[in-house]
Coordinates of C-alpha atoms in Angstrom, one line a residue:
S1 CA 46.8 -4.3 -62.0
T2 CA 47.9 -7.0 -64.4
S3 CA 51.5 -5.9 -63.9
V4 CA 51.7 -7.1 -60.3
T5 CA 50.7 -10.1 -58.2
W6 CA 49.3 -9.7 -54.7
S7 CA 50.0 -11.7 -51.6
V8 CA 49.2 -11.4 -47.9
S9 CA 50.9 -12.7 -44.8
P10 CA 50.7 -14.3 -42.3
T11 CA 48.7 -17.2 -43.7
G12 CA 45.1 -17.2 -42.5
I13 CA 44.9 -13.5 -41.8
G14 CA 42.8 -12.9 -44.9
A15 CA 42.8 -13.0 -48.7
V16 CA 43.8 -10.5 -51.3
S17 CA 42.2 -10.5 -54.8
S18 CA 44.1 -10.2 -58.1
S19 CA 43.0 -6.6 -58.2
G20 CA 44.5 -5.9 -54.7
V21 CA 41.3 -5.9 -52.6
F22 CA 42.0 -7.3 -49.2
T23 CA 39.3 -9.2 -47.2
P24 CA 40.3 -9.8 -43.5
A25 CA 39.5 -13.1 -41.8
G26 CA 39.9 -11.8 -38.3
P27 CA 41.7 -9.4 -36.1
G28 CA 45.5 -8.9 -36.3
T29 CA 48.1 -7.3 -38.5
A30 CA 48.4 -8.3 -42.1
T31 CA 51.2 -7.4 -44.5
I32 CA 50.0 -7.0 -48.1
T33 CA 52.6 -7.2 -50.8
A34 CA 52.6 -6.3 -54.5
T35 CA 55.2 -8.0 -56.6
S36 CA 56.1 -7.1 -60.2
T37 CA 55.3 -9.8 -62.8
Q38 CA 58.2 -8.5 -64.9
D39 CA 60.8 -8.6 -62.1
S40 CA 60.1 -10.6 -58.9
K41 CA 62.8 -8.6 -57.1
K42 CA 60.6 -5.5 -57.3
S43 CA 58.0 -5.6 -54.6
S44 CA 56.4 -3.3 -52.0
G45 CA 54.4 -4.1 -49.0
A46 CA 52.2 -2.3 -46.4
A47 CA 51.1 -3.4 -43.0
V48 CA 47.3 -3.2 -42.1
T49 CA 45.9 -3.6 -38.6
I50 CA 42.5 -5.2 -38.4
A51 CA 40.7 -4.2 -35.2
V52 CA 37.7 -6.0 -33.6
P53 CA 34.7 -3.7 -33.6
S54 CA 33.9 -2.6 -30.0
N55 CA 30.5 -3.6 -28.7
P56 CA 28.3 -0.7 -27.5
T57 CA 27.5 -0.1 -23.8
P58 CA 23.8 -0.9 -23.3
T59 CA 21.4 1.5 -21.7
V60 CA 18.0 0.5 -20.1
F61 CA 15.4 3.2 -20.1
N62 CA 12.5 1.3 -18.7
L63 CA 10.7 -2.1 -18.4
S64 CA 7.2 -2.8 -19.7
P65 CA 5.5 -3.7 -17.4
E66 CA 7.6 -2.4 -14.5
S67 CA 5.3 -3.8 -11.8
L68 CA 3.7 -7.3 -11.6
S69 CA 1.5 -9.0 -9.1
A70 CA 2.9 -11.7 -7.0
G71 CA 1.5 -15.1 -7.9
S72 CA 0.9 -14.1 -11.5
A73 CA 1.2 -16.5 -14.4
P74 CA 4.5 -16.3 -16.5
Q75 CA 4.8 -12.8 -18.1
T76 CA 6.7 -11.4 -21.0
V77 CA 8.6 -8.2 -20.1
A78 CA 10.0 -5.8 -22.7
I79 CA 13.3 -4.1 -21.9
I80 CA 13.4 -0.7 -23.6
G81 CA 16.7 1.0 -24.1
A82 CA 19.6 1.4 -26.5
G83 CA 22.8 -0.4 -27.6
F84 CA 21.3 -3.9 -27.6
L85 CA 22.8 -6.7 -29.6
S86 CA 21.5 -10.1 -30.7
S87 CA 24.2 -11.5 -28.3
S88 CA 23.1 -9.3 -25.3
Q89 CA 22.7 -11.4 -22.1
V90 CA 20.0 -10.8 -19.5
K91 CA 19.9 -11.7 -15.8
V92 CA 17.0 -11.3 -13.4
N93 CA 18.0 -11.2 -9.8
G94 CA 21.3 -12.8 -10.8
V95 CA 19.7 -15.7 -12.8
D96 CA 20.2 -16.0 -16.5
H97 CA 17.0 -15.5 -18.6
A98 CA 16.9 -16.1 -22.4
A99 CA 16.5 -12.8 -24.2
T100 CA 14.7 -12.3 -27.5
F101 CA 16.4 -9.6 -29.7
V102 CA 13.7 -7.4 -31.2
S103 CA 15.9 -4.4 -32.1
A104 CA 18.8 -2.3 -30.9
T105 CA 16.3 -0.6 -28.6
E106 CA 14.2 -3.6 -27.4
L107 CA 14.7 -7.0 -25.8
T108 CA 12.1 -9.3 -24.4
I109 CA 12.3 -11.9 -21.6
S110 CA 9.8 -14.2 -19.9
L111 CA 9.4 -14.0 -16.1
T112 CA 8.5 -17.4 -14.8
A113 CA 6.0 -18.3 -12.0
A114 CA 9.0 -18.7 -9.7
D115 CA 10.2 -15.2 -10.6
L116 CA 6.8 -13.9 -9.6
A117 CA 6.3 -15.9 -6.4
T118 CA 7.6 -13.5 -3.8
A119 CA 7.3 -9.8 -3.5
G120 CA 10.3 -7.6 -4.0
S121 CA 12.3 -5.3 -6.2
Y122 CA 14.5 -7.4 -8.5
P123 CA 17.3 -6.2 -10.8
V124 CA 17.1 -6.9 -14.6
A125 CA 20.6 -6.6 -16.0
V126 CA 21.5 -6.4 -19.7
T127 CA 25.1 -7.2 -20.5
N128 CA 27.1 -6.8 -23.8
L129 CA 30.3 -8.8 -23.7
P130 CA 33.8 -7.3 -24.5
P131 CA 35.4 -5.8 -26.4
G132 CA 33.7 -2.8 -25.2
G133 CA 30.3 -3.7 -23.9
G134 CA 29.1 -3.2 -20.3
T135 CA 26.0 -3.7 -18.1
A136 CA 22.9 -1.7 -17.6
T137 CA 20.2 -2.4 -14.9
A138 CA 16.6 -1.6 -14.1
N139 CA 14.4 -3.0 -11.4
V140 CA 11.1 -4.9 -11.8
S141 CA 8.7 -4.8 -8.9
V142 CA 6.8 -7.9 -7.8
V143 CA 3.9 -6.6 -5.6
P144 CA 2.2 -8.7 -3.0
T145 CA -1.6 -9.0 -3.5
L146 CA -4.6 -9.5 -1.2
G147 CA -5.8 -13.1 -1.6
S148 CA -8.9 -13.3 0.6
V149 CA -10.5 -12.0 3.8
L150 CA -12.5 -14.7 5.6
P151 CA -15.1 -15.1 6.7
S152 CA -16.9 -12.5 4.5
S153 CA -19.6 -12.0 7.2
V154 CA -18.4 -11.6 10.8
V155 CA -19.8 -10.7 14.2
V156 CA -18.5 -7.5 15.8
G157 CA -15.4 -8.1 18.0
S158 CA -14.3 -11.2 16.1
T159 CA -11.3 -11.8 14.0
V160 CA -10.8 -12.3 10.3
T161 CA -8.2 -14.3 8.4
V162 CA -6.4 -12.4 5.7
S163 CA -4.2 -14.1 3.1
V164 CA -1.5 -12.1 1.2
I165 CA 0.0 -13.7 -1.9
G166 CA 3.7 -13.2 -2.4
A167 CA 4.6 -12.2 1.1
D168 CA 8.2 -12.2 2.3
P169 CA 8.7 -14.3 5.4
N170 CA 11.2 -11.7 6.7
T171 CA 8.5 -9.0 6.7
L172 CA 5.5 -10.6 8.3
S173 CA 5.9 -8.5 11.4
N174 CA 5.5 -5.4 9.2
N175 CA 2.1 -6.2 7.9
I176 CA -0.7 -3.8 8.7
V177 CA -4.3 -4.4 7.8
N178 CA -6.4 -1.3 7.2
F179 CA -10.2 -1.2 7.6
T180 CA -12.2 1.6 6.0
Q181 CA -15.7 2.4 7.3
A182 CA -17.5 5.4 5.9
G183 CA -14.3 7.0 4.7
R184 CA -12.6 6.5 8.1
L185 CA -9.4 4.5 8.2
F186 CA -8.6 2.1 11.1
A187 CA -5.3 0.2 11.2
A188 CA -5.0 -3.2 12.9
Q189 CA -1.9 -5.2 13.7
P190 CA -2.3 -9.0 13.1
S191 CA -2.3 -11.1 16.3
A192 CA -0.7 -14.0 14.4
A193 CA 1.1 -14.5 11.1
T194 CA 2.2 -17.7 9.5
L195 CA 3.5 -18.5 6.0
Q196 CA 2.2 -21.2 3.7
G197 CA 4.5 -21.3 0.7
S198 CA 4.7 -17.7 -0.4
T199 CA 1.3 -16.8 1.1
A200 CA 1.0 -15.0 4.4
I201 CA -1.9 -16.0 6.6
L202 CA -2.7 -13.2 9.0
T203 CA -5.1 -13.4 11.9
V204 CA -6.5 -9.9 12.4
P205 CA -8.8 -8.6 15.2
L206 CA -11.5 -6.2 14.0
P207 CA -11.0 -2.7 15.4
A208 CA -13.4 -2.0 18.3
R209 CA -14.7 1.2 16.6
I210 CA -15.9 -0.7 13.6
S211 CA -19.4 -1.8 14.5
P212 CA -23.0 -1.4 13.3
T213 CA -24.5 2.0 14.0
D214 CA -27.5 2.4 16.3
S215 CA -29.8 2.7 13.3
S216 CA -28.6 -0.4 11.6
S217 CA -27.7 -3.9 12.8
S218 CA -25.1 -4.5 10.1
L219 CA -22.7 -2.7 7.8
S220 CA -20.2 -3.4 5.0
I221 CA -16.6 -2.3 5.3
A222 CA -13.7 -2.2 2.9
T223 CA -10.6 -4.1 3.9
S224 CA -7.2 -3.5 2.5
V225 CA -3.8 -4.9 3.3
S226 CA -0.9 -2.4 3.4
L227 CA 2.6 -4.0 3.2
N228 CA 6.1 -2.6 3.1
I229 CA 8.3 -5.2 1.5
N230 CA 11.7 -4.1 0.3
G231 CA 10.3 -0.6 -0.1
I232 CA 7.2 -1.7 -2.0
S233 CA 3.8 -0.7 -0.8
T234 CA 0.7 -2.5 -2.0
L235 CA -3.0 -2.2 -1.5
G236 CA -5.7 -4.9 -2.1
N237 CA -9.3 -4.4 -1.3
Q238 CA -12.1 -6.7 -0.4
E239 CA -15.4 -5.9 1.4
I240 CA -16.6 -7.9 4.4
H241 CA -19.9 -7.7 6.2
V242 CA -19.9 -6.9 9.9
H243 CA -23.0 -7.5 12.0
S244 CA -24.1 -7.5 15.6
P245 CA -24.5 -10.8 17.5
A246 CA -28.2 -10.6 17.2
H247 CA -28.1 -10.2 13.4

């Protein structure tokens, strides 16, 4: 109105236009006053509280992919959920990871080669800072993989060397190597296990029952490694050729 002037206090809390429209500059309490242009003694004011918007609590529905092979190259992982902000923060196994804001329902992060070096189940935590906010978590699985079974051609009764990428040094004693011959499963406990970086080297004796039949001097068998690392089981397969000493 042209019959009043507008003012706001305290200084810096915001601005009020000549038509009485108040624009806050930040949180707090502002007093907006209208003063008559005809009589400065006539005025009226009102207090207005400016609240800071509360950040939403994030929710994580799933990760894509949820499982990755140990020893993989760096991988982008999508975090699917709700309540994400451009300021949302992400930690993987307690370590900060830069997040790319795609939308309120999706963030992406990059898992490094170091993240994928050792098998395990690792928490991916999304945090929105106060006011409001909160943290939501989902787990990404890094699964150990079968590297090699050597030699690929062996004599009955000998041993093979099995390498497993991403093995946990605390679980080497839990490793079981399975051999499959004609649909039959034979389990073998490694006679020795060492660690080279994050790769387990297992020395495994061939089960006595795996041998060429009477009608054949050689056979091929499938070899798989079954691990239980932090509750994760994995299978990798590779064929080897078993033959009699005379073959």
